[in-house]
CSV table of C-alpha atoms and ligand atoms in Angstrom, one decimal:
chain,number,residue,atom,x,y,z
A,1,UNK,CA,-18.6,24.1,31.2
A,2,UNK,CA,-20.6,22.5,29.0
A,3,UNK,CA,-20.3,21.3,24.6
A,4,UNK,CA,-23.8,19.6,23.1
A,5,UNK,CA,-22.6,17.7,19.9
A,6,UNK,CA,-25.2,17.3,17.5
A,7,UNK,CA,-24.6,14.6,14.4
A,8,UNK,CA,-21.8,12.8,15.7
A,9,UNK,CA,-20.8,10.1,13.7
A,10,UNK,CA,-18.9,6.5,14.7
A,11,UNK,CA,-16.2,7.3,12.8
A,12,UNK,CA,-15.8,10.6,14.8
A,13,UNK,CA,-15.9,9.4,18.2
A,14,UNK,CA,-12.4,8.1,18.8
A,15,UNK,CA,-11.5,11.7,17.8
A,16,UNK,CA,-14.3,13.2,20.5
A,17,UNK,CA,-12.7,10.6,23.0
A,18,UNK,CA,-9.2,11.9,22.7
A,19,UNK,CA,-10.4,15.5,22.9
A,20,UNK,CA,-12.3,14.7,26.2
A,21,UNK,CA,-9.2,12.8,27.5
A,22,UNK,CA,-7.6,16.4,27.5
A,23,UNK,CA,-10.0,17.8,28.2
A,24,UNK,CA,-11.5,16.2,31.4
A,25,UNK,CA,-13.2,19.4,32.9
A,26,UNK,CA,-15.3,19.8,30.1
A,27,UNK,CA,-18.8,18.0,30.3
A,28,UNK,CA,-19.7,16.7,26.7
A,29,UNK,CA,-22.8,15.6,25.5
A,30,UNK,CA,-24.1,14.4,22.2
A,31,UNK,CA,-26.6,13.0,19.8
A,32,UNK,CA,-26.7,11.7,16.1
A,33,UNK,CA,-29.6,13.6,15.4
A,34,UNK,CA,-29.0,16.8,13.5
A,35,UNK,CA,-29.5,20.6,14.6
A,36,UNK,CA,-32.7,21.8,13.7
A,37,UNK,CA,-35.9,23.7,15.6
A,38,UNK,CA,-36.9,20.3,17.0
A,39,UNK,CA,-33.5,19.0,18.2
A,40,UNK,CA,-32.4,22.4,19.5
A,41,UNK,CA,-34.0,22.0,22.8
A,42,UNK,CA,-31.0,18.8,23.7
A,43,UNK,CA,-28.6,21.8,24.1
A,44,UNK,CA,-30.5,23.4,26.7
A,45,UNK,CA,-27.9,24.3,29.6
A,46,UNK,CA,-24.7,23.6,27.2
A,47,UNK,CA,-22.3,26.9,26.8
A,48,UNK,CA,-21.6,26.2,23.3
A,49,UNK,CA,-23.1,23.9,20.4
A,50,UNK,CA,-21.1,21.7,18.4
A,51,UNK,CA,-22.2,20.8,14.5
A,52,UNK,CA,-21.9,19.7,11.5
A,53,UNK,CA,-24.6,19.0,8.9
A,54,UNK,CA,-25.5,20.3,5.2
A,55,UNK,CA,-29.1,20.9,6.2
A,56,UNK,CA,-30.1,24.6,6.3
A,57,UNK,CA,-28.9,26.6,9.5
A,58,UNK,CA,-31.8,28.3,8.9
A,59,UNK,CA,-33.3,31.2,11.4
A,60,UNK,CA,-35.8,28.7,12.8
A,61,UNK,CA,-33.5,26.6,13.5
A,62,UNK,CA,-31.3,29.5,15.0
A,63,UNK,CA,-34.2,31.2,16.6
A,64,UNK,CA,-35.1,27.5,18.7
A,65,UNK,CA,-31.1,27.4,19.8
A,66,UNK,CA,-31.2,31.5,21.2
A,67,UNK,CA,-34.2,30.6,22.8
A,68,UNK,CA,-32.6,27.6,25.3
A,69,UNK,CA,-30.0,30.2,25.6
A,70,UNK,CA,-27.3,28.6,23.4
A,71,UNK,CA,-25.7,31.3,21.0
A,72,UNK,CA,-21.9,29.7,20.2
A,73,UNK,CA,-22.7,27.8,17.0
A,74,UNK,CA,-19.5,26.1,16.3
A,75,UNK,CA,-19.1,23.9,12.8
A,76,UNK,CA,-16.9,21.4,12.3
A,77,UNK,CA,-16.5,21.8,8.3
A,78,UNK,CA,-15.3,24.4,6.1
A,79,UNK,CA,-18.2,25.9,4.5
A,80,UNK,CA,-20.8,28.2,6.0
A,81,UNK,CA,-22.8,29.0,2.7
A,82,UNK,CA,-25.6,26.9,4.4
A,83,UNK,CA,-25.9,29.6,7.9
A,84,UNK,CA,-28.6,32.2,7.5
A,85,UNK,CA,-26.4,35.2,8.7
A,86,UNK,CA,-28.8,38.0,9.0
A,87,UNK,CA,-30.7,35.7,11.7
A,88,UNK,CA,-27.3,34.8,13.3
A,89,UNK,CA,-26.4,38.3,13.6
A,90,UNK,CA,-30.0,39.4,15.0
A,91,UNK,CA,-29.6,36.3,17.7
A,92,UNK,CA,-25.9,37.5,18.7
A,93,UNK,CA,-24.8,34.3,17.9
A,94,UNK,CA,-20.9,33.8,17.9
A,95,UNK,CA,-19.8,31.2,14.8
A,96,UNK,CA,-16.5,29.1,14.1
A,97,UNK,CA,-15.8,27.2,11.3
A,98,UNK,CA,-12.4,24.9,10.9
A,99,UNK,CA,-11.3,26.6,8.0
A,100,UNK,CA,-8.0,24.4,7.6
A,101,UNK,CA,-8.7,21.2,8.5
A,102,UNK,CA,-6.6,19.6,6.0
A,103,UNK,CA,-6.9,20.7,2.5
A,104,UNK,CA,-4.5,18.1,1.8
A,105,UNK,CA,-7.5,15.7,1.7
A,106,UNK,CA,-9.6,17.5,-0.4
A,107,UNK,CA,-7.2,18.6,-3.1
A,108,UNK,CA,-5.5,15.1,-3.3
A,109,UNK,CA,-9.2,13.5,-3.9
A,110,UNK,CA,-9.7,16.0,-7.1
A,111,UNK,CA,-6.5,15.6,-8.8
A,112,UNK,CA,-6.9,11.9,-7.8
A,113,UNK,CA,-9.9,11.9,-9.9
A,114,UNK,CA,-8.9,14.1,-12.3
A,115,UNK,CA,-6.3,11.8,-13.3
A,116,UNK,CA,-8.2,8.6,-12.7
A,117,UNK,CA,-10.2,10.8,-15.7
A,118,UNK,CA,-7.2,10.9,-17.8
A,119,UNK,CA,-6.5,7.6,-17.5
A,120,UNK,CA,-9.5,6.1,-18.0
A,121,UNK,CA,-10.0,3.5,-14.9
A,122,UNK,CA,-13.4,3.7,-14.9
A,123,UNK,CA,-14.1,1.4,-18.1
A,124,UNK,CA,-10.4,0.0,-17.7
A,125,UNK,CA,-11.7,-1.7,-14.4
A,126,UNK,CA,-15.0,-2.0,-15.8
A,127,UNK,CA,-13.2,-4.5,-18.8
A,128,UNK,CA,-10.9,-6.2,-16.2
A,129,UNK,CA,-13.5,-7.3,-13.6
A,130,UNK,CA,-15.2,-9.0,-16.9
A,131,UNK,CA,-11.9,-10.6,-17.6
A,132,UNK,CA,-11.3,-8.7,-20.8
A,133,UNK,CA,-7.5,-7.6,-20.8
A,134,UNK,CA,-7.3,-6.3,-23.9
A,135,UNK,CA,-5.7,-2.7,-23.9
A,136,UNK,CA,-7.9,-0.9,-26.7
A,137,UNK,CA,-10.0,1.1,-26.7
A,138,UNK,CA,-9.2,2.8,-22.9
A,139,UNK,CA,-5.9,4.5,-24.2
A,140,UNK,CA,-5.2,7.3,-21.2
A,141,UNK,CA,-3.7,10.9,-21.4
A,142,UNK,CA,-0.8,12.6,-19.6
A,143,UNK,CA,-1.2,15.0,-16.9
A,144,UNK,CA,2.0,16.9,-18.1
A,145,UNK,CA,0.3,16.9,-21.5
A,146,UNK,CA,-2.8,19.2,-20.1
A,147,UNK,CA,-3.1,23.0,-19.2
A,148,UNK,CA,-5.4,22.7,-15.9
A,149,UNK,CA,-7.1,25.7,-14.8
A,150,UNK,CA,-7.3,26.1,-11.3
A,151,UNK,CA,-10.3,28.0,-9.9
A,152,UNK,CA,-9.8,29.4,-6.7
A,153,UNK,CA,-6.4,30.0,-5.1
A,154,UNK,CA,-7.4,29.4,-1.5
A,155,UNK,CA,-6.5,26.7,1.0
A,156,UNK,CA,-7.4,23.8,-1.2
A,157,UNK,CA,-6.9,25.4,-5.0
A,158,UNK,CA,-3.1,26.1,-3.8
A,159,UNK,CA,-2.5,22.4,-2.6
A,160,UNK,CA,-4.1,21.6,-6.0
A,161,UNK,CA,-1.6,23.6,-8.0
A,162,UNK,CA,1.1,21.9,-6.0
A,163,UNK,CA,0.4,18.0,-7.0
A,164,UNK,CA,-0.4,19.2,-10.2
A,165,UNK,CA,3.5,20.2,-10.5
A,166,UNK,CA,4.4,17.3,-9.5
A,167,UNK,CA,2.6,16.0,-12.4
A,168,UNK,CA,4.4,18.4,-14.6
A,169,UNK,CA,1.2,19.5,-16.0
A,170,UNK,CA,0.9,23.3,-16.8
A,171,UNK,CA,-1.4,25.6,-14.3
A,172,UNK,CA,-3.3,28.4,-14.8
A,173,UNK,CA,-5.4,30.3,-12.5
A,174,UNK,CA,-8.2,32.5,-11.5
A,175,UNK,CA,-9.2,34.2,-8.3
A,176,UNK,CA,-10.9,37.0,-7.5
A,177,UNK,CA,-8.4,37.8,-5.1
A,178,UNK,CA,-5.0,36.6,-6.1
A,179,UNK,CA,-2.5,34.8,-3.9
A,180,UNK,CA,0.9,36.9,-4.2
A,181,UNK,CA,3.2,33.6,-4.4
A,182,UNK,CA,2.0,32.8,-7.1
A,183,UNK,CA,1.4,35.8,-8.6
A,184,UNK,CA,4.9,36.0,-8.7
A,185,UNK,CA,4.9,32.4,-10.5
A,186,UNK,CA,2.8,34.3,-13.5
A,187,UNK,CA,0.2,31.4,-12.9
A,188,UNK,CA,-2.8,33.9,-13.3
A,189,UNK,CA,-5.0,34.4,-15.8
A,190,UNK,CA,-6.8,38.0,-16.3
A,191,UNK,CA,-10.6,36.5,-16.3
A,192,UNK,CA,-12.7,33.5,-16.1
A,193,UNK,CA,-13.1,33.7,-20.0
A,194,UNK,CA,-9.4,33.3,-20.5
A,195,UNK,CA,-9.1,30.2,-18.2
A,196,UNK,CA,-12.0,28.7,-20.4
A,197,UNK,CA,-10.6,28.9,-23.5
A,198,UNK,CA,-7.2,27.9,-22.4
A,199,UNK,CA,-7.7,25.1,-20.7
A,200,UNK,CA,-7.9,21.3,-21.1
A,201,UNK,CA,-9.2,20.6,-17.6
A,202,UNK,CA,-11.0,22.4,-15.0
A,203,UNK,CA,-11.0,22.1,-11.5
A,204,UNK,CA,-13.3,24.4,-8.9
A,205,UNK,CA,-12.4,25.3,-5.7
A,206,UNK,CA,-14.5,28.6,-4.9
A,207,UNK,CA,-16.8,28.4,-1.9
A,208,UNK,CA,-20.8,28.0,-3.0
A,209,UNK,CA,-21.8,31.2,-1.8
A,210,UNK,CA,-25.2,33.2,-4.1
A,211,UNK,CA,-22.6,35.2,-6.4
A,212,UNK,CA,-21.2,31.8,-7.5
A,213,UNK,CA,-24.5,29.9,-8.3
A,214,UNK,CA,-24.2,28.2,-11.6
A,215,UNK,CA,-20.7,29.6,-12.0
A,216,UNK,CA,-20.8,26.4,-14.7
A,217,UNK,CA,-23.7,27.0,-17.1
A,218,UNK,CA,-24.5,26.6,-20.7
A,219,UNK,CA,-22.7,29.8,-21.9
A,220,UNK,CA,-19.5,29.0,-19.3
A,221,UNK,CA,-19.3,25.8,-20.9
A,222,UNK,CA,-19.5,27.3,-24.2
A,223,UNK,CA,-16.2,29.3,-24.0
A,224,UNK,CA,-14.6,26.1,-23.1
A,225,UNK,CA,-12.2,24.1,-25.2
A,226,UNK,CA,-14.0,21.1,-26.9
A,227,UNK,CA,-13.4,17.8,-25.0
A,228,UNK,CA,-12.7,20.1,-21.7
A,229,UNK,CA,-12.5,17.6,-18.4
A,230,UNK,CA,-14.0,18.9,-15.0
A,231,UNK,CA,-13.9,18.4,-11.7
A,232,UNK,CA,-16.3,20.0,-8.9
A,233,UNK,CA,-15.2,18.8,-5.3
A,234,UNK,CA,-16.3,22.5,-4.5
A,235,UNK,CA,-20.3,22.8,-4.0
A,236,UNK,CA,-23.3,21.0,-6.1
A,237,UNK,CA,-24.5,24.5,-6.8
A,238,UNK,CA,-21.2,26.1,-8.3
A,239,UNK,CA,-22.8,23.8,-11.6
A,240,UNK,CA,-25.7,23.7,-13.5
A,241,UNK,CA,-25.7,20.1,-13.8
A,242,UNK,CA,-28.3,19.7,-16.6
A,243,UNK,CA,-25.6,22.0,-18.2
A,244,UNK,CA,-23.3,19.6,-17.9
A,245,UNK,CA,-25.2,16.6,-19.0
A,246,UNK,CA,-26.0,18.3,-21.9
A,247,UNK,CA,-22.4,19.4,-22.7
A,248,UNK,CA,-21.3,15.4,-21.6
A,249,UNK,CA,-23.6,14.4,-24.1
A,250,UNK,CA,-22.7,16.5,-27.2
A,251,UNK,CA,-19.0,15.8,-26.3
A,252,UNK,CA,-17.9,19.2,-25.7
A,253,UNK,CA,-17.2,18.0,-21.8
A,254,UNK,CA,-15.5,14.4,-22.5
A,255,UNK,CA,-14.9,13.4,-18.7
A,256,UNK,CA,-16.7,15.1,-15.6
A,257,UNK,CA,-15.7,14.2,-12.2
A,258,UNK,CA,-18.2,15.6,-9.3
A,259,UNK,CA,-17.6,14.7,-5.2
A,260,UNK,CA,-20.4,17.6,-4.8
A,261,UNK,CA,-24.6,17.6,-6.4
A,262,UNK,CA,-27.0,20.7,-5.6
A,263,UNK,CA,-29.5,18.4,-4.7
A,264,UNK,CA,-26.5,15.7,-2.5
A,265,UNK,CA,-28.6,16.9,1.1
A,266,UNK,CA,-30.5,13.4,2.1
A,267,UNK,CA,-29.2,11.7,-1.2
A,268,UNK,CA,-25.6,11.4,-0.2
A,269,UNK,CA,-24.3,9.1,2.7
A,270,UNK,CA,-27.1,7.2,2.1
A,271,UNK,CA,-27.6,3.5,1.1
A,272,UNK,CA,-29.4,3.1,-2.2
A,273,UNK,CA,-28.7,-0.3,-2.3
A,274,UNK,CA,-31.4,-2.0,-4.2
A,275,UNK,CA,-33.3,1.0,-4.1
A,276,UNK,CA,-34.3,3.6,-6.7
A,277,UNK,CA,-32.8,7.3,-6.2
A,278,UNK,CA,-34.9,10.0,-5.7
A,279,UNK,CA,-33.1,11.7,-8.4
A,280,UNK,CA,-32.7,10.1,-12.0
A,281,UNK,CA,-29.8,12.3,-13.1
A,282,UNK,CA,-27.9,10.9,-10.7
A,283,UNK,CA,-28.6,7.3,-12.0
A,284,UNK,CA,-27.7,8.5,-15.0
A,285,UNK,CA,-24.5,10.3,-14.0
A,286,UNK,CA,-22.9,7.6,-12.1
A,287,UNK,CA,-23.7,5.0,-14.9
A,288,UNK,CA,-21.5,6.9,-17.7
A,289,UNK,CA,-18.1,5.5,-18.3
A,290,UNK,CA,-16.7,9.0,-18.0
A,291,UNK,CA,-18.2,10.2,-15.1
A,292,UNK,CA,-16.5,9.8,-11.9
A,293,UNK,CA,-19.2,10.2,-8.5
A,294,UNK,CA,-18.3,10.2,-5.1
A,295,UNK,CA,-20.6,11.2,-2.2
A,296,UNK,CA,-19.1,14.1,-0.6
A,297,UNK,CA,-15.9,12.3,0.4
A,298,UNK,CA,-13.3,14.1,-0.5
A,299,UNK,CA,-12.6,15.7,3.1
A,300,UNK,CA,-12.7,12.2,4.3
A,301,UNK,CA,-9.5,11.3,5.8
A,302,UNK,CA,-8.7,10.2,9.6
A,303,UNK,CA,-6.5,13.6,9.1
A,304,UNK,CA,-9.4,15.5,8.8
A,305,UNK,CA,-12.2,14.5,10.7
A,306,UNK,CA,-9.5,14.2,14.0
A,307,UNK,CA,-9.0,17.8,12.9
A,308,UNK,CA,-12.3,19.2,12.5
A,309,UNK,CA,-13.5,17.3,16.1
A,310,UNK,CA,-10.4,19.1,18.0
A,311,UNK,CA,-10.6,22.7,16.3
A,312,UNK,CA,-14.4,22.7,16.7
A,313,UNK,CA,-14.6,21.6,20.2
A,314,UNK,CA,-11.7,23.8,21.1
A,315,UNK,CA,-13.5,27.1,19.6
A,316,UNK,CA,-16.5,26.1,21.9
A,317,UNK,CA,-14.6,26.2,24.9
A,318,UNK,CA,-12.9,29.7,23.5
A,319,UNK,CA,-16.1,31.0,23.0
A,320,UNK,CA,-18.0,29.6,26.3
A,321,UNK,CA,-15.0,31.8,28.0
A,322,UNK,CA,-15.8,34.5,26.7
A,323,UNK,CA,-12.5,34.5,24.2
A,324,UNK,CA,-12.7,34.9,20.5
A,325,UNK,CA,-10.7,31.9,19.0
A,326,UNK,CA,-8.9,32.1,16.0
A,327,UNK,CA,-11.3,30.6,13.7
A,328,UNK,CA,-14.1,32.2,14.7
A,329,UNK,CA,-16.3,33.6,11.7
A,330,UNK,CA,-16.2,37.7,11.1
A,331,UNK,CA,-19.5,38.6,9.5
B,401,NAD,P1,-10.7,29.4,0.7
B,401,NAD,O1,-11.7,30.3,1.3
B,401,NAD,O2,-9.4,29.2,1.3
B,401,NAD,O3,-10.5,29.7,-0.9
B,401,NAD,C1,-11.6,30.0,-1.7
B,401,NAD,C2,-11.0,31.0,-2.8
B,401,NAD,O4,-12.0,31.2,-3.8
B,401,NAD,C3,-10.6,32.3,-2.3
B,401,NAD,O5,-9.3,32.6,-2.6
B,401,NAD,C4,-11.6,33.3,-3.0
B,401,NAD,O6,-11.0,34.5,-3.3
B,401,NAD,C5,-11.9,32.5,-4.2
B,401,NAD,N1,-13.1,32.8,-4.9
B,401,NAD,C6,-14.4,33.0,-4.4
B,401,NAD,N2,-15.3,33.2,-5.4
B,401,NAD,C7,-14.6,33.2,-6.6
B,401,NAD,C8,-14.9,33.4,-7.9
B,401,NAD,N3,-16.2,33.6,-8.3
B,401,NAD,N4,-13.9,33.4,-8.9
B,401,NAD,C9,-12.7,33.2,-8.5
B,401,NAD,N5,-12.2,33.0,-7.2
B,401,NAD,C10,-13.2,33.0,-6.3
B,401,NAD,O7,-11.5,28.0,0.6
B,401,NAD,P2,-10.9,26.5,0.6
B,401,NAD,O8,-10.6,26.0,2.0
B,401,NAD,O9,-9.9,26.4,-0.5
B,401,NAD,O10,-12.2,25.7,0.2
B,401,NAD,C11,-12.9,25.9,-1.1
B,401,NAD,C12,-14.2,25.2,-1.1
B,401,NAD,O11,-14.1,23.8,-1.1
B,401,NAD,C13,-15.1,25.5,0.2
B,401,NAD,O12,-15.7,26.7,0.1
B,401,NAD,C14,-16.0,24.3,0.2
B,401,NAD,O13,-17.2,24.7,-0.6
B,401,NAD,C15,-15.3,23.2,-0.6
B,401,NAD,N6,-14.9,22.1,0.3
B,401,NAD,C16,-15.3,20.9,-0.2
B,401,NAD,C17,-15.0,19.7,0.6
B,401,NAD,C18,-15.4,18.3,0.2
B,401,NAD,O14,-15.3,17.4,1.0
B,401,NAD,N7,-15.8,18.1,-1.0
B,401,NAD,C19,-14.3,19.9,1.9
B,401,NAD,C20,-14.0,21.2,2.2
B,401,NAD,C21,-14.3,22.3,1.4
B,402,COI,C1,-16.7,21.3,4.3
B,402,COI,O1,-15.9,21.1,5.2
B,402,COI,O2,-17.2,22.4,4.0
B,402,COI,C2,-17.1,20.1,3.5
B,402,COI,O3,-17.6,20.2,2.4
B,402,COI,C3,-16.9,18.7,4.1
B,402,COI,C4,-18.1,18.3,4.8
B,402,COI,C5,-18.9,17.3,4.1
B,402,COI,C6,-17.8,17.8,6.2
């Protein structure tokens, strides 16, 4: 049996070593180079491909993998908003995601933020590396003072509710399909209007799929509370971020926090250094004192990336024998 590996990082092949040291049958081969029609010909004579990449699955690209006569696609992230389906499903193609590879990583990075937001340690730092050690003017604010709305319940938005009581800070919640623990806590809200005007933060965790474009827009953002703090580690396109610049500049959004940008896909995990971005708003974004950017990063742990190698590779061997493994995608 054979696994092609296309975009294979360093920092993932200590992981793809200890999953070919128990797995010593298995012939693996890989590249750095991305999926697309050009590259799909490298997988020719593999059983199943292995992938990860925020560029387009698109049916091109799908179409060039069929045609060498690979059709288990299996992805070593979360989200699958970027697979053109309908072309999957015409191919015959059989898809895994890793669904839970540790939403540990990406919850504790938001509420990380979020509170880095509160406290203010972007300028605080900012003051202290020019030696100024004065306290004023970067006074902070208590989580257990704020109401957070939590949007999304899943995997991560639960782990998210669960530092956040830690915090002490008061929850509220909306998902379109309610998680009965905590409907038991009462933790729900009735509608996404409700959470707006109710609360003092907002963090999303909703997958980017069409019906949740621009979720954030000018007339969410109106409903909000005045001064209301959010924080996107979801997907860029849950946001209209000229929305949001607008509503960070008239004050009605006081601190933003974003891991995720519609327009991240050959921006992020990049070096800019010394360089001018292809993309002004993000200049402008990252130089504000209260707004906190990170490239995608939040998933980011040894944790996760040992987990995403292992479940992805081990669905590709599930599906190469003719098994269905347990994170294999229904559509
Ligand atoms: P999940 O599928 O477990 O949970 C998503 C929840 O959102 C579900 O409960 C669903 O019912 C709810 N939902 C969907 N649309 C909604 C809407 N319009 N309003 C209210 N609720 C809605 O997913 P998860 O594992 O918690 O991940 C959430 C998202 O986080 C992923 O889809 C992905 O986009 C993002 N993510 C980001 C990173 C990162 O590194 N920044 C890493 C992994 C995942
Ligand atoms: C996902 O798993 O969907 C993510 O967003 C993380 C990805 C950048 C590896």
């Amino acid at each position: 049996m054979k696994i092609f590996a296309y975009g294979i990082r360093d920092d993932e092949k200590p992981s793809l070593k200890d999953w070919e040291s128990k797995n010593p049958d298995i012939e693996v081969e890989y590249t750095q180079d991305l999926l697309t029609p050009e590259t799909a010909k490298l997988a020719k004579g593999a059983d199943s491909a292995v992938v990860y990449q925020q560029l387009d699955y698109t049916r091109d690209t799908l179409a060039a993998l069929a045609e060498v006569g690979v059709k288990n696609l299996c992805l070593r992230n979360v989200g699958t908003d970027n697979i053109d389906f309908d072309a999957a499903k015409e191919f015959g193609f059989n898809i895994s995601n890793v669904p839970v590879y540790s939403p540990n990583a990406i919850a504790e990075h938001s509420m990380i933020q979020l509170s880095r937001l509160l406290r203010r340690t972007k300028p605080m730092d900012e003051k202290v590396a020019r030696h100024d050690l004065r306290w004023a003017p970067t006074i902070g604010r208590e989580m257990r003072m704020q109401t957070v709305g939590i949007i999304g319940t899943g995997h991560i938005g639960r782990v998210a509710i669960n530092i956040l009581k830690g915090f002490g800070a008061k929850v509220i919640a909306y998902d379109k399909y309610p998680n009965a623990e905590l409907q038991k806590e009462g933790l729900y809200v009735d509608s996404l209007d409700e959470l707006f005007a109710q609360a003092d933060a907002i963090s999303l965790y909703v997958p980017g799929v069409p019906e949740n474009h621009h979720l954030i827009n000018k007339d969410s953002i109106a409903k909000m509370k005045d001064g209301v703090v959010l924080v996107n580690v979801a997907r860029g396109n849950l946001m209209d971020i000229d929305a949001v610049i607008d509503g960070l500049n008239s004050g009605k959004i006081s601190d933003f926090a974003m891991d995720v940008y519609e327009k991240e896909v050959g921006l992020f995990n990049e070096d800019w250094e010394g360089k001018q971005f292809p993309d002004p708003k993000i200049a402008d974004l990252i130089a504000r004192d209260n707004v906190l950017v990170t490239p995608h990063i939040a998933f980011y742990t040894t944790k996760a990336v040992s987990e995403m190698v292992h479940q992805s590779f081990d669905a590709a061997v599930s599906f190469a024998k003719g098994e269905t493994p347990a994170i294999a995608v229904k559509y």
